[in-house]
XYZ file of C-alpha atoms in Angstrom:
722
model
C 0.000 0.000 0.000
C 1.335 3.413 -1.004
C 0.547 6.706 0.669
C 0.455 9.880 -1.405
C 0.857 13.474 -0.336
C -0.503 16.611 -1.869
C 2.853 18.376 -2.338
C 5.163 16.301 -4.539
C 8.882 16.965 -4.260
C 10.201 19.208 -6.963
C 12.715 18.196 -9.642
C 15.366 20.411 -8.034
C 15.024 18.433 -4.815
C 15.636 15.208 -6.673
C 18.693 16.704 -8.372
C 19.906 17.779 -4.913
C 19.424 14.220 -3.661
C 21.456 12.828 -6.564
C 24.277 15.291 -5.937
C 24.107 14.552 -2.223
C 24.642 10.852 -2.832
C 27.735 11.675 -4.889
C 29.179 13.635 -1.975
C 27.794 11.254 0.629
C 29.680 8.292 -0.800
C 33.086 9.932 -0.800
C 32.776 11.816 2.495
C 31.160 8.907 4.301
C 33.882 6.429 3.401
C 36.789 8.827 3.690
C 35.782 10.279 7.080
C 34.575 7.048 8.690
C 37.604 5.051 9.924
C 35.574 1.903 10.566
C 34.337 1.793 6.967
C 37.614 2.942 5.480
C 39.195 -0.363 6.543
C 36.436 -2.272 4.727
C 36.855 -0.563 1.383
C 39.046 -3.140 -0.269
C 39.021 -3.319 -4.043
C 36.034 -5.749 -4.428
C 34.009 -3.865 -1.820
C 34.818 -0.499 -3.342
C 33.818 -1.729 -6.801
C 30.527 -3.075 -5.464
C 29.701 0.184 -3.699
C 30.588 2.252 -6.781
C 28.284 0.109 -8.895
C 25.508 0.516 -6.339
C 25.993 4.252 -6.257
C 26.000 4.639 -10.040
C 23.000 2.315 -10.458
C 21.091 4.348 -7.900
C 22.038 7.610 -9.644
C 21.037 6.207 -13.020
C 17.686 4.950 -11.720
C 17.105 8.291 -10.030
C 17.736 10.167 -13.299
C 15.404 7.780 -15.177
C 12.748 8.260 -12.540
C 13.035 12.024 -12.842
C 12.649 11.924 -16.630
C 9.636 9.563 -16.450
C 7.831 11.693 -13.912
C 8.498 14.830 -15.967
C 6.790 13.226 -18.990
C 3.825 12.066 -16.885
C 3.449 15.499 -15.383
C 3.425 17.191 -18.782
C 0.879 14.639 -20.064
C -1.414 15.162 -17.072
C -1.180 18.919 -17.491
C -2.404 18.606 -21.041
C -5.356 16.510 -19.837
C -5.992 18.895 -16.947
C -5.348 16.330 -14.231
C -2.453 16.635 -11.914
C -2.371 13.669 -9.518
C -0.755 14.011 -6.141
C 2.411 12.092 -5.889
C 4.946 12.110 -3.072
C 7.809 10.250 -1.519
C 7.619 6.532 -2.181
C 7.326 4.559 1.044
C 8.006 0.810 1.113
C 4.775 -1.157 1.221
C 6.011 -3.193 4.168
C 5.972 -0.063 6.327
C 2.718 1.805 5.680
C 2.356 5.161 7.369
C -0.620 5.142 9.739
C -3.456 7.532 9.120
C -3.876 10.515 11.417
C -6.971 8.926 12.949
C -5.235 5.644 13.768
C -2.144 7.486 14.936
C -4.229 9.334 17.458
C -5.537 6.068 18.872
C -2.463 3.877 18.683
C 1.005 5.423 18.511
C 3.238 4.136 15.764
C 5.946 1.736 16.936
C 9.157 0.867 15.110
C 8.820 -2.361 13.099
C 10.383 -5.611 14.145
C 14.010 -5.921 13.056
C 14.366 -7.785 9.792
C 18.078 -8.461 10.046
C 19.764 -11.538 11.430
C 20.211 -11.405 15.212
C 20.526 -8.948 18.057
C 24.051 -10.225 18.637
C 24.999 -8.911 15.190
C 23.456 -5.549 16.043
C 25.425 -5.370 19.285
C 28.637 -6.027 17.384
C 27.770 -3.317 14.869
C 26.864 -0.934 17.701
C 30.363 -1.338 19.121
C 32.053 -0.650 15.782
C 29.528 1.814 14.354
C 30.379 5.405 13.607
C 27.981 8.024 14.936
C 26.882 8.766 11.336
C 25.347 5.264 11.199
C 23.163 5.819 14.283
C 19.698 7.282 14.211
C 19.782 10.603 16.112
C 16.339 9.835 17.595
C 16.589 6.260 18.900
C 20.426 6.131 18.928
C 20.355 2.677 17.317
C 21.612 1.418 13.950
C 19.449 3.099 11.313
C 16.704 0.820 9.950
C 14.930 1.704 6.700
C 17.007 4.837 6.322
C 15.387 8.034 5.029
C 17.320 11.145 4.117
C 15.958 14.648 4.747
C 16.451 17.668 2.529
C 18.780 19.113 5.172
C 21.089 16.110 4.852
C 20.283 13.999 7.959
C 19.361 10.309 7.991
C 16.823 8.699 10.347
C 14.918 5.485 10.807
C 11.695 5.739 8.835
C 9.361 5.100 11.752
C 11.380 7.391 14.060
C 11.206 10.418 11.758
C 7.563 9.838 10.816
C 6.581 9.600 14.482
C 8.512 12.806 15.159
C 6.841 14.655 12.291
C 3.402 13.843 13.717
C 4.299 16.102 16.636
C 6.665 18.666 15.154
C 7.479 19.880 11.638
C 11.213 20.294 12.014
C 14.402 18.286 11.771
C 15.440 16.791 15.154
C 19.093 17.615 14.406
C 19.098 21.143 12.998
C 15.472 22.282 13.607
C 15.071 23.060 9.868
C 11.507 23.054 8.584
C 10.670 19.527 7.534
C 7.647 17.573 6.298
C 7.144 14.119 4.836
C 7.491 15.549 1.355
C 11.090 16.571 2.139
C 12.294 13.008 2.806
C 13.792 10.449 0.445
C 14.696 6.768 0.881
C 18.412 6.277 1.556
C 18.907 2.999 -0.291
C 22.670 3.327 -0.319
C 22.893 3.556 3.469
C 20.629 0.505 3.813
C 22.907 -1.465 1.481
C 25.967 -0.404 3.463
C 24.409 -1.431 6.755
C 23.394 -4.807 5.362
C 26.927 -5.338 4.121
C 28.366 -4.400 7.534
C 26.063 -6.820 9.325
C 27.052 -9.678 7.058
C 30.722 -8.824 7.457
C 30.376 -8.607 11.272
C 28.663 -11.989 11.395
C 31.419 -13.650 9.402
C 34.103 -11.889 11.438
C 32.425 -13.025 14.641
C 32.307 -16.594 13.371
C 36.030 -16.465 12.546
C 37.035 -15.039 15.949
C 34.710 -17.203 18.058
C 36.295 -19.806 20.315
C 35.806 -23.536 19.642
C 33.564 -23.741 22.656
C 31.333 -20.992 21.291
C 31.187 -22.704 17.911
C 30.294 -26.018 19.565
C 27.661 -24.422 21.713
C 26.198 -22.575 18.737
C 26.090 -25.822 16.748
C 24.285 -27.649 19.558
C 21.827 -24.801 20.049
C 21.040 -24.753 16.330
C 20.157 -28.474 16.519
C 22.878 -30.059 14.423
C 22.553 -33.849 14.321
C 25.227 -35.876 16.117
C 25.521 -39.649 16.598
C 25.880 -41.324 19.991
C 29.411 -42.392 19.063
C 30.368 -38.819 18.313
C 28.835 -37.672 21.606
C 30.734 -40.390 23.535
C 33.987 -39.318 21.934
C 33.210 -35.704 22.724
C 32.374 -36.549 26.354
C 35.600 -38.544 26.764
C 37.595 -35.603 25.394
C 35.822 -33.222 27.757
C 36.408 -35.579 30.692
C 40.117 -35.823 29.882
C 40.306 -32.047 29.515
C 38.583 -31.615 32.873
C 40.946 -34.057 34.594
C 43.956 -32.275 33.137
C 42.686 -28.859 34.212
C 41.948 -30.121 37.744
C 45.474 -31.529 37.977
C 46.967 -28.241 36.800
C 44.855 -26.339 39.298
C 45.959 -28.673 42.122
C 49.606 -28.200 41.130
C 49.113 -24.447 41.063
C 47.531 -24.526 44.534
C 50.416 -26.602 45.876
C 52.891 -24.168 44.367
C 51.064 -21.250 45.970
C 50.953 -22.767 49.436
C 54.591 -23.853 49.136
C 55.561 -20.311 48.165
C 53.593 -18.963 51.127
C 55.256 -21.376 53.548
C 58.736 -20.505 52.260
C 57.951 -16.813 52.653
C 56.593 -17.399 56.164
C 59.676 -19.437 57.088
C 61.970 -16.685 55.812
C 60.041 -14.075 57.766
C 60.095 -16.098 60.977
C 63.808 -16.782 60.580
C 64.387 -13.058 60.247
C 62.303 -12.495 63.357
C 64.227 -15.250 65.150
C 67.546 -13.661 64.179
C 66.259 -10.341 65.378
C 65.089 -11.856 68.666
C 68.440 -13.593 69.118
C 70.232 -10.318 68.468
C 67.944 -8.544 70.939
C 68.557 -11.275 73.495
C 72.293 -10.855 73.000
C 71.931 -7.107 73.574
C 70.000 -7.781 76.768
C 72.640 -10.200 78.086
C 75.420 -7.758 77.328
C 73.576 -4.929 79.056
C 72.798 -7.086 82.092
C 76.511 -7.799 82.470
C 77.351 -4.133 82.032
C 74.804 -3.054 84.651
C 75.914 -5.706 87.148
C 79.563 -4.740 86.675
C 78.684 -1.102 87.209
C 76.651 -2.045 90.274
C 79.698 -3.775 91.782
C 81.793 -0.681 91.122
C 79.205 1.433 92.898
C 79.257 -0.957 95.858
C 83.038 -0.767 96.065
C 82.885 3.021 96.063
C 80.259 2.963 98.779
C 82.311 0.614 100.955
C 85.418 2.739 100.590
C 83.438 5.822 101.525
C 82.117 4.144 104.675
C 85.586 3.016 105.700
C 87.029 6.488 105.180
C 84.214 7.952 107.211
C 85.031 5.604 110.086
C 88.667 6.595 109.915
C 87.841 10.292 109.980
C 85.916 9.898 113.217
C 88.818 7.890 114.706
C 86.909 4.680 115.049
C 89.449 2.109 116.220
C 87.387 -0.764 114.837
C 87.404 0.861 111.435
C 91.115 1.593 111.692
C 91.950 -1.984 112.566
C 89.605 -3.464 109.994
C 90.685 -1.188 107.131
C 93.537 -3.413 105.852
C 91.680 -6.662 106.376
C 88.546 -5.253 104.840
C 90.400 -4.202 101.772
C 92.295 -7.479 101.547
C 89.374 -9.747 102.182
C 86.346 -8.046 100.753
C 88.054 -5.794 98.252
C 89.909 -8.690 96.723
C 86.730 -10.708 96.582
C 85.012 -7.896 94.780
C 87.914 -7.399 92.417
C 88.086 -11.092 91.691
C 84.353 -11.144 91.134
C 84.624 -8.204 88.815
C 87.336 -9.913 86.795
C 85.227 -13.033 86.548
C 82.678 -11.158 84.443
C 83.030 -12.242 80.796
C 84.475 -9.519 78.630
C 81.852 -8.511 76.061
C 82.547 -6.190 73.172
C 79.676 -3.722 72.973
C 77.780 -3.499 69.693
C 78.678 -7.006 68.512
C 75.363 -8.690 69.317
C 75.605 -11.220 66.504
C 78.785 -12.816 67.758
C 78.176 -16.459 68.643
C 81.615 -17.021 70.179
C 80.858 -14.898 73.223
C 79.153 -16.594 76.176
C 77.688 -13.977 78.520
C 76.482 -16.637 80.982
C 75.103 -15.968 84.374
C 77.773 -14.601 86.674
C 79.258 -17.140 89.096
C 77.826 -17.379 92.567
C 81.171 -16.408 94.039
C 80.791 -12.956 92.606
C 77.847 -12.214 94.886
C 79.379 -13.558 98.065
C 80.674 -10.155 98.984
C 77.203 -8.636 98.315
C 75.251 -11.242 100.270
C 77.297 -11.005 103.472
C 76.294 -8.920 106.457
C 77.667 -5.419 106.329
C 80.099 -5.192 109.207
C 79.474 -1.548 109.738
C 75.761 -1.114 109.236
C 74.571 -4.518 110.411
C 72.085 -4.748 107.488
C 71.536 -7.407 104.873
C 71.785 -5.566 101.568
C 69.232 -7.840 99.916
C 66.714 -7.417 102.736
C 66.593 -3.628 102.544
C 62.991 -2.506 101.843
C 62.826 -0.243 98.795
C 61.556 3.261 99.352
C 58.141 4.347 98.265
C 59.757 6.317 95.465
C 61.376 3.235 93.987
C 58.128 1.273 94.292
C 56.230 4.001 92.468
C 58.809 4.176 89.690
C 58.769 0.402 89.278
C 54.994 0.475 89.093
C 55.215 3.052 86.332
C 57.689 0.857 84.438
C 55.319 -2.095 84.571
C 52.368 0.022 83.468
C 54.235 1.153 80.338
C 56.418 -1.927 79.890
C 55.556 -2.517 76.207
C 56.316 1.090 75.294
C 59.593 1.040 77.216
C 60.541 -2.261 75.588
C 60.012 -0.771 72.127
C 62.055 2.268 73.102
C 64.939 0.141 74.451
C 65.114 -2.113 71.384
C 64.830 0.819 69.014
C 67.705 2.677 70.614
C 69.826 -0.460 71.043
C 69.434 -1.455 67.389
C 70.105 2.084 66.241
C 73.374 2.364 68.139
C 74.383 -1.119 67.026
C 73.973 -0.014 63.396
C 75.976 3.092 64.163
C 78.778 0.978 65.652
C 79.026 -0.997 62.411
C 79.305 2.248 60.486
C 82.077 3.439 62.784
C 84.368 0.439 62.421
C 87.391 2.444 63.395
C 85.578 3.527 66.579
C 84.398 0.112 67.728
C 86.456 0.391 70.848
C 84.790 3.645 71.727
C 81.234 2.317 71.512
C 81.452 1.619 75.253
C 81.119 4.792 77.257
C 83.379 5.766 80.113
C 80.912 4.178 82.548
C 81.130 0.816 80.778
C 77.732 1.171 79.086
C 76.863 0.713 75.459
C 75.690 4.012 73.979
C 72.265 2.536 73.294
C 71.904 1.422 76.918
C 73.106 4.789 78.146
C 70.571 6.544 75.930
C 67.760 4.323 77.187
C 68.826 4.833 80.812
C 68.355 8.558 80.320
C 64.852 7.948 78.922
C 63.944 5.588 81.770
C 65.170 8.052 84.361
C 63.253 11.035 83.000
C 60.134 8.963 82.278
C 59.808 7.370 85.705
C 60.747 10.537 87.558
C 57.173 11.840 87.332
C 53.810 10.113 87.132
C 51.175 12.781 87.771
C 50.350 16.489 87.684
C 49.731 18.414 90.890
C 48.025 21.811 91.238
C 50.136 24.640 92.685
C 47.771 27.564 92.158
C 44.624 28.637 90.347
C 43.207 31.879 89.034
C 40.128 32.924 87.084
C 40.743 34.779 83.841
C 37.212 36.203 83.586
C 36.359 39.602 85.022
C 34.091 40.027 88.004
C 31.127 41.341 86.005
C 31.759 39.401 82.799
C 31.115 35.825 81.813
C 34.157 33.524 81.636
C 36.230 33.721 78.468
C 38.329 31.349 76.404
C 42.060 31.789 77.005
C 43.664 31.399 73.568
C 47.315 31.827 74.532
C 49.639 31.751 77.567
C 53.298 32.752 77.319
C 56.178 33.138 79.787
C 58.574 36.037 79.338
C 62.321 35.765 78.707
C 63.210 35.199 82.386
C 60.130 33.134 83.337
C 59.191 35.784 85.889
C 56.068 37.076 84.153
C 53.430 35.390 82.038
C 50.760 36.894 79.802
C 47.316 35.629 78.834
C 45.002 36.611 75.995
C 41.781 35.399 74.429
C 38.312 36.426 73.390
C 38.042 38.981 76.236
C 39.965 41.514 74.067
C 42.525 42.049 76.826
C 46.169 41.157 77.385
C 46.816 40.451 81.065
C 50.306 40.158 82.524
C 50.795 38.350 85.854
C 53.782 37.889 88.121
C 54.370 34.140 88.457
C 55.727 34.191 92.021
C 52.731 36.165 93.239
C 50.269 33.758 91.649
C 51.981 30.741 93.241
C 52.604 32.204 96.704
C 49.501 34.313 97.329
C 46.170 32.774 98.367
C 43.458 32.104 95.809
C 41.000 34.706 94.474
C 43.455 37.536 95.131
C 45.390 37.344 91.860
C 45.390 40.604 89.927
C 47.353 41.358 86.770
C 50.222 43.796 87.063
C 49.512 45.031 83.515
C 46.258 44.939 81.542
C 46.020 46.218 77.955
C 42.703 46.419 76.048
C 42.626 45.474 72.346
C 40.208 46.156 69.487
C 39.613 42.549 68.553
C 39.700 39.034 69.966
C 43.236 37.707 70.302
C 44.476 34.352 69.051
C 48.175 34.208 70.017
C 50.915 35.902 72.063
C 54.721 35.842 71.841
C 57.254 37.542 74.104
C 60.325 39.084 72.566
C 63.256 36.783 73.374
C 65.651 39.716 73.910
C 63.541 42.723 74.913
C 61.701 41.791 78.102
C 59.056 44.524 77.837
C 57.910 43.733 74.282
C 55.164 41.275 73.468
C 53.429 40.563 70.136
C 49.807 39.567 69.555
C 47.720 38.390 66.601
C 43.967 38.979 66.407
C 40.836 37.884 64.566
C 41.032 40.860 62.160
C 44.438 39.771 60.828
C 46.406 42.503 62.616
C 49.749 41.720 64.288
C 50.603 44.185 67.064
C 53.779 44.686 69.111
C 53.091 46.036 72.637
C 55.267 47.685 75.283
C 54.053 46.478 78.679
C 55.824 49.306 80.519
C 53.773 51.969 78.724
C 50.753 49.740 77.907
C 50.849 51.099 74.349
C 51.256 49.484 70.963
C 54.662 49.992 69.390
C 53.939 48.708 65.893
C 51.004 47.304 63.929
C 51.199 45.110 60.830
C 48.086 44.836 58.650
C 49.455 42.677 55.840
C 47.045 39.807 56.498
C 43.656 39.853 54.775
C 41.977 37.351 57.093
C 42.177 36.141 60.676
C 45.734 35.745 62.025
C 46.152 32.608 64.127
C 49.782 32.661 65.265
C 52.730 34.938 65.861
C 56.271 34.235 67.103
C 59.395 36.334 67.674
C 62.731 35.175 66.309
C 65.072 33.657 68.901
C 68.156 35.188 67.287
C 66.957 38.435 65.713
C 64.815 40.530 68.116
C 63.444 42.762 65.342
C 61.952 39.894 63.313
C 58.736 37.957 63.868
C 56.584 35.577 61.827
C 52.802 35.212 61.686
C 50.285 32.828 60.139
C 46.812 33.556 58.807
C 43.785 32.112 57.009
C 44.762 34.067 53.883
C 47.281 31.303 53.025
C 50.192 33.726 52.927
C 51.818 31.772 55.737
C 50.579 28.387 56.933
C 48.839 25.377 55.489
C 45.769 23.224 56.126
C 46.671 20.487 53.639
C 47.342 17.906 56.401
C 51.119 18.372 56.034
C 53.858 20.084 58.032
C 56.067 22.302 55.855
C 59.626 23.068 56.978
C 61.270 26.107 55.323
C 64.745 27.563 55.071
C 64.321 31.347 55.331
C 67.089 31.808 52.791
C 64.861 30.167 50.163
C 61.156 30.490 50.919
C 59.958 29.652 47.400
C 59.543 25.991 48.365
C 59.722 24.000 51.622
C 62.936 22.289 52.563
C 60.955 19.284 53.849
C 57.279 18.338 53.834
C 56.218 15.967 56.593
C 53.170 13.833 55.817
C 51.175 11.448 57.960
C 48.409 13.412 59.640
C 44.888 12.839 58.360
C 43.571 16.308 59.299
C 44.798 19.874 59.538
C 47.974 20.677 61.499
C 47.224 23.212 64.251
C 50.572 23.748 66.081
C 54.318 23.262 65.538
C 57.064 23.647 68.150
C 60.823 23.000 68.071
C 61.862 20.535 70.766
C 65.558 20.868 69.858
C 67.660 21.998 66.924
C 66.629 18.962 64.876
C 63.376 17.814 66.543
C 60.049 19.383 65.557
C 56.757 18.584 67.308
C 53.404 19.079 65.574
C 49.768 18.780 66.667
C 46.831 17.901 64.459
C 43.060 17.718 64.778
C 43.255 13.963 64.165
C 43.984 13.617 67.927
C 47.705 12.973 67.480
C 51.023 14.642 68.205
C 53.995 13.822 66.012
C 57.743 14.294 66.351
C 59.889 14.822 63.247
C 63.618 14.769 62.573
C 64.168 17.863 60.421
C 67.778 16.894 59.749
C 67.101 13.419 58.346
C 63.515 14.173 57.205
C 62.139 11.234 59.203
C 59.235 10.692 61.648
C 60.430 9.962 65.184
C 57.194 9.200 67.006
C 53.419 9.507 67.152
C 51.617 10.249 70.425
C 47.998 9.295 71.095
C 45.735 9.550 74.121
C 44.182 13.004 74.074
C 41.140 14.101 72.069
C 41.439 16.914 69.540
C 39.065 17.008 66.570
C 37.911 20.601 66.109
C 39.407 23.056 68.653
C 42.785 24.615 69.346
C 43.914 22.851 72.532
C 47.473 24.179 72.838
C 50.951 22.688 72.478
C 54.100 23.297 74.532
C 57.493 21.546 74.720
C 60.181 21.407 77.380
C 63.357 19.397 76.801
C 62.122 15.780 77.144
C 58.411 16.492 77.621
C 55.512 17.525 75.365
C 52.293 18.965 76.798
C 48.950 19.536 75.106
C 45.298 19.955 75.960
C 42.293 17.817 75.197
C 38.649 18.380 74.356
C 37.842 16.311 77.453
C 39.031 19.248 79.617
C 42.279 17.405 80.469
C 45.960 18.296 80.260
C 48.222 15.558 78.831
C 52.000 15.224 79.210
C 54.042 12.898 76.958
C 57.664 11.853 77.148
C 59.164 12.272 73.710
C 60.386 8.636 73.629
C 57.041 7.072 74.719
C 53.910 7.211 72.577
C 51.423 7.011 75.469
C 50.814 9.776 78.036
C 52.933 9.690 81.203
C 50.709 12.078 83.185
C 47.415 13.914 82.855
C 45.168 16.199 84.862
C 41.441 16.875 84.458
C 39.857 20.145 85.480
C 36.807 18.803 87.283
C 33.504 20.353 86.248
C 32.537 20.562 89.918
C 35.246 23.184 90.321
C 33.498 25.373 87.755
C 30.410 27.512 88.078
C 27.459 25.166 88.419
C 25.052 27.794 87.050
C 26.781 27.865 83.670
C 25.362 25.795 80.850
C 27.424 23.414 78.769
C 29.941 22.603 81.490
C 30.514 19.238 79.810
C 31.740 20.891 76.599
C 34.731 22.695 78.112
C 38.169 21.984 76.675
C 41.766 22.910 77.413
C 42.548 25.909 75.209
C 46.201 26.766 76.027
C 49.266 25.298 77.754
C 52.766 26.643 78.411
C 55.853 25.127 80.090
C 58.084 27.153 82.334
C 61.515 26.825 80.742
C 63.699 23.966 82.118
C 61.188 23.299 84.868
C 58.503 20.685 85.616
C 56.013 23.543 86.094
C 53.435 24.506 83.494
C 50.390 26.703 82.995
C 47.096 25.409 81.570
C 43.862 27.241 80.786
C 40.506 26.033 79.540
C 37.615 27.453 77.512
C 35.768 28.458 80.671
C 38.514 30.887 81.647
C 40.115 28.896 84.478
C 43.910 28.966 84.613
C 45.906 26.517 86.754
C 49.565 26.218 87.672
C 50.533 22.539 87.486
C 53.746 20.743 88.385
C 54.928 17.242 87.560
C 55.141 15.035 90.627
C 56.169 11.456 91.405
């Protein structure tokens, strides 16, 4: 069935279509890489013949219709003719289209698998712009675009424009694109054959069985036996592979455990060597003590001491000396030597220690340790794992150093007879067990009498540790005399200097050379230098465009200071610590990574040790000389607030969002002491007492004393105690 339209396409349109097909052929195959590879000589010849046959038939059709039109004009009848539509796809009438929408016809090509293959290789010019599928029953518009017949007809029922360029378009402006249909058919056939050539034998077998090819029982038995043999072979290969994997794992595990065993043996050798060194040193201390007691007796003219002096030296001194010489000689730093036998010291060595002291009448082994020793031992046991890690780390480090210093092997034992690693650890153990808690010395309230409490953002001691200054959101810098705060009773502490400011303050820093100068940074980005003797500002710096968070005077140049701000001119919130050389500030000398959140504080612990605090609830220690991490400290809580950071020789102090002060030893990752400001000590009428946090801490230089303030405005003087 053929549908006619009232406006037949003009002859010029048909000429345009013929010329378009000339250009379409060359541009389509030249500009489409997928089709360019298919245009071999036979294919190219076939397509040229198709193109010329279509052009010839189009010209003949034009001439025939011209003659018919002239004949009808003479007879006075001009029939309506239009674009020829294939009878297999009749266009629905407007009435039926209103009731039932037109649907694309069923695909008439081979299989959907072929279409999927073509979709993967198809150029966008071969896809219908409406349904985005391979064009079926292609029709070409006057504006040069090709569509599926049913897609474009359905579109033209709603709109009279081209879906691609919006050009005015009706059914009379469309022409069948026979050439494109031929090309698509050729591509589908070629894809099917290519797929058959590249398919695996299993796919071919499966396709043959699915298509119902006849096979005899004998052929099936042979096929099953082949499959069974193939299965057995694959299972055997898989079992061999599994055995190889588990054997490889076991060898790797054995190698790892042997390395651990060697390491444990080396550590055990270190421990034996150090036990011998400590026992030998203990004997030397006992000898010195005995000599001191004898000399004391002589000085007071004790006849018993005078008479016993030679015999004591001959009898007991010789026993001690002999015992000392019976200690195996161990070369420090040679833990892997198997020839050395640091066995348990002979019983004869302790005979002099186990006897009754002739002068004191006490059994040395029955002396009850003091409470101080008991407390320090208890602290050792509570942090035994951390101390063990510290000991082994230092011992291994110094052992590696001794191998590097081959010419100094004899000097790896210190003048006291200790290995350098043992001596280093003894220093850590001594400073770590010296203190176990924080004790309150004094307390003062930072808030004014008629004002609500305020957050203390910064506390700083002056050059001589005689004065300290506080600042915060109260817009005031208060300077106190430390001795007065500690010695005077509570609630009588008044600042000796108080300076009002225009904005909330974030940080303070005393000048390290000029005692009366102090710098502050505020929330408006202004850095101010104050003179506390005149209570006036000396200099203001307004270079920052946003809030300034930190300020610090140079330790060597009193006229220089550095500040950090939110304007990114100084500072960083990229979860890294950047270490700069001021002689080249274009890029950091080192960048320390490891924190998962922003870094809030940095402090130098020594010339090569840098401590940093982060809002991931960790403190970290870095070696700025070797660009290495030295330790990570966990225990406090810090996720969103500035809680303070202060360092003092071996100790690091910080605050916590649990309203606690934490103190860490730099060699131990867990806190050694902490103190909580009890909420019962605060004003019970204030809301949110459970949300208070420590906001600032500051060590007094070379002292176990520190200052700590919280967000409620309470400031306490704390001291480390046993």
